[in-house]
Every structure is written in structure tokens, then in C-alpha cells.
Amino acid sequence: MAITVQPITESFAAEIGDVDLARPIAADDLAAIRAAFTRYAVLVFPDQHFDDDSQLDFARHFGPLETTVFKARKDHKLRLHENLADVGNLDVENRILETNDRQRLYNLGNRLWHTDSSFKRVPAYCSMLHARSIPPIGGQTEFADMRAAYDALPEETKRRIAGLVAEHSIMTSRARLGFSDFDEGEREAFKPVPQVLVRRLQDSGRMSLYIASHAGAIRGMADGEARALLDELTRHATQRQFVYSHRWRVHDLVIWDDRCTMHRGMEFDDQRYARDMRRATVADVAPTCEQMGLAVAAE
Ligand code: OGA
Ligand code: MN
């Protein structure tokens, strides 16, 4: 049976039915999913009964997988496979992380609007987040459409930001929350990388803003001015008309296009309820400056 595509919003989010992603997938179903993913930047697949291996196998159809950032830290024990980002609130023994646990404080950065891995030279193409357990209240994930947000900018702003290059580092987003506990290996791994502020998507041909809380400086611009511009663009791009808010059901898989969305996790009582969420992330094809034909000097 062919998959179903049910729009949730007109052109940003859709729900996909009649497919079991934990089993080998038919080529025409995969093609239909990829076609839907070119139009809708967020796809929701209810009722997917993955284990870690089947989740990773499905993700590999979209490209090479990223390795979790926690691997950069020598004293960090991974709870999950190194290709899965552990975005829940559990420790290696599946107990709720304590308030001052480093991993909890670090993951609080997910509450800020961001796109995944824009702090890597080759950033993420897409993320695939699976809900293994969820709190009964709170903990939604919000997504904002950076293509629609770009289209809605005044022409003058489009001209002003064309060709600009921002510096992204995970230390920038964490610093916003007062978190600076990085060891030497992490400081080396998390040095700022250049990313274009505006990109064209190769598959749909649409233009998109490319911003995140990881962005701090803009090349050739004074720091204060850069920060003000990034804040202004973020405010514009996260207005309600550009946002889809996902209320999780257990076993939902949500996949989003990191090239043209931002997302953030909403609050929940994380000292009371377990939230076990596992993310596979597929790398993009090249650095964004290269994709946009910009030669960028190494720092
Ligand atoms: C992520 C993320 C937010 C959430 O998985 O990349 O930012 O709601 N998640 O868990
Ligand atoms: Mn994220």
C-alpha cells in the first residue's frame, strides 16, 4: 500500500501514514517520502516501533550519519550508540539526570531556537527524532520555517543579508545560558565555523534563512551590530505564522530539514518525568559557503 501524506500546515509540516519504517522500506515509498520532504520541511510519522538499530538503518537512507557531540568529551559515558544524540533527561542507568548534571545543563541549550550542527563545517541535512518515552505534560518541540520567513522579509533586508557569513559555535549558544564547562578537546572541536546567512536549497530551489543560537559574529561586521541583526532575524523568523508546535505521542518519529528550519524544545518537569528522545542526524553534502559558491578564508 502506498504511503499517505496529510498536510498539517499548508507547506511546512505533514503527517505520513501507512508505512512501517522499522522494516526494510520499498523504493517507491522512500521516493514518496523524499518528495514530501522537499515540500514539507517537517514530517511526522506516528506509531514507529524502532529500536536503535532500525532507527539508524532508516536514517542512513538519507545520507551519512553524524556522531554525537558528547563523544568529544573524554570523561563522558554514552548511554546510546555514538550515532544517536541523547536529547532526553536520563543517565547511563536510565535514571533522571539531576539538576546540576553537566549533560542536563548542556541539553538546556535545546530550549533556544537553533538548527542542529550548524556549528560543524559540514552541518546537518536532517534530524530524525524518535520518542521512546514522553512526559504527560509539556516537552513539545516547536519548528519554524526559515523559507517562509525568508520570503516574508522586506526586499531591503534581503539585499542587506545576501552574501553575509556568520560564525557558529556550540560554545556561543551555551554561553547564552551561562554554560562554559568545556574541556580542551571540546574547545578544539567546537571552534567557530563559517556559515552563510542565506542559502538556496538544491532540491526545491527555495531560498532560506540559515540562523541559529549558535551564531554569534558576522564576518566584516562589528560584534554588537551582528548580534542585533541576528536577534532581529530570529525574532522575525519565529513569529507564530512560521511555527508548527509538535505535541509528542510515544513512538512518533519526527524528521526535519535542518537546512531551512529552526526548532526548540519546550519546558517540562524534568525532575519528575522521564523523557527519552533519541535523534539520528544526517550530514549535509558540503559546507554551506561552498554550496553557495562563496570562497571563505579560513580563520
Ligand atoms: C534535538 C532537539 C528538542 C526537543 O533533538 O535536536 O533540539 O524537544 N530537541 O527535544
Ligand atoms: Mn536540536
Coordinates of C-alpha atoms in Angstrom, one line a residue, residues 27 33 54 82 98 108 111 122-123 127 135 140 143 151 155 175 180 183 185 189 202 204-205 221 251 261 281:
A27 CA 11.9 2.1 -3.0
I33 CA 8.8 10.3 1.5
S54 CA 16.3 0.1 13.0
E82 CA 27.5 7.0 19.1
E98 CA 20.0 15.6 38.5
L108 CA 19.2 23.0 28.2
R111 CA 15.4 25.2 24.6
V122 CA 29.5 20.5 7.1
P123 CA 26.3 20.9 9.1
S127 CA 17.4 15.2 12.0
P135 CA 6.2 13.4 29.9
Q140 CA 6.6 19.8 22.9
F143 CA 9.6 24.2 14.5
D151 CA 10.2 35.0 1.7
E155 CA 13.4 43.4 -0.1
A175 CA 27.3 30.8 26.7
S180 CA 31.0 27.3 29.8
D183 CA 37.4 20.9 28.3
G185 CA 39.3 18.7 23.5
A189 CA 36.4 20.6 18.4
Q202 CA 19.4 22.5 -4.1
S204 CA 13.4 22.7 -4.1
G205 CA 15.3 25.7 -5.4
M221 CA 30.6 43.4 10.9
H251 CA 6.6 6.2 19.2
T261 CA 14.2 25.2 9.9
T281 CA 21.3 13.1 12.3

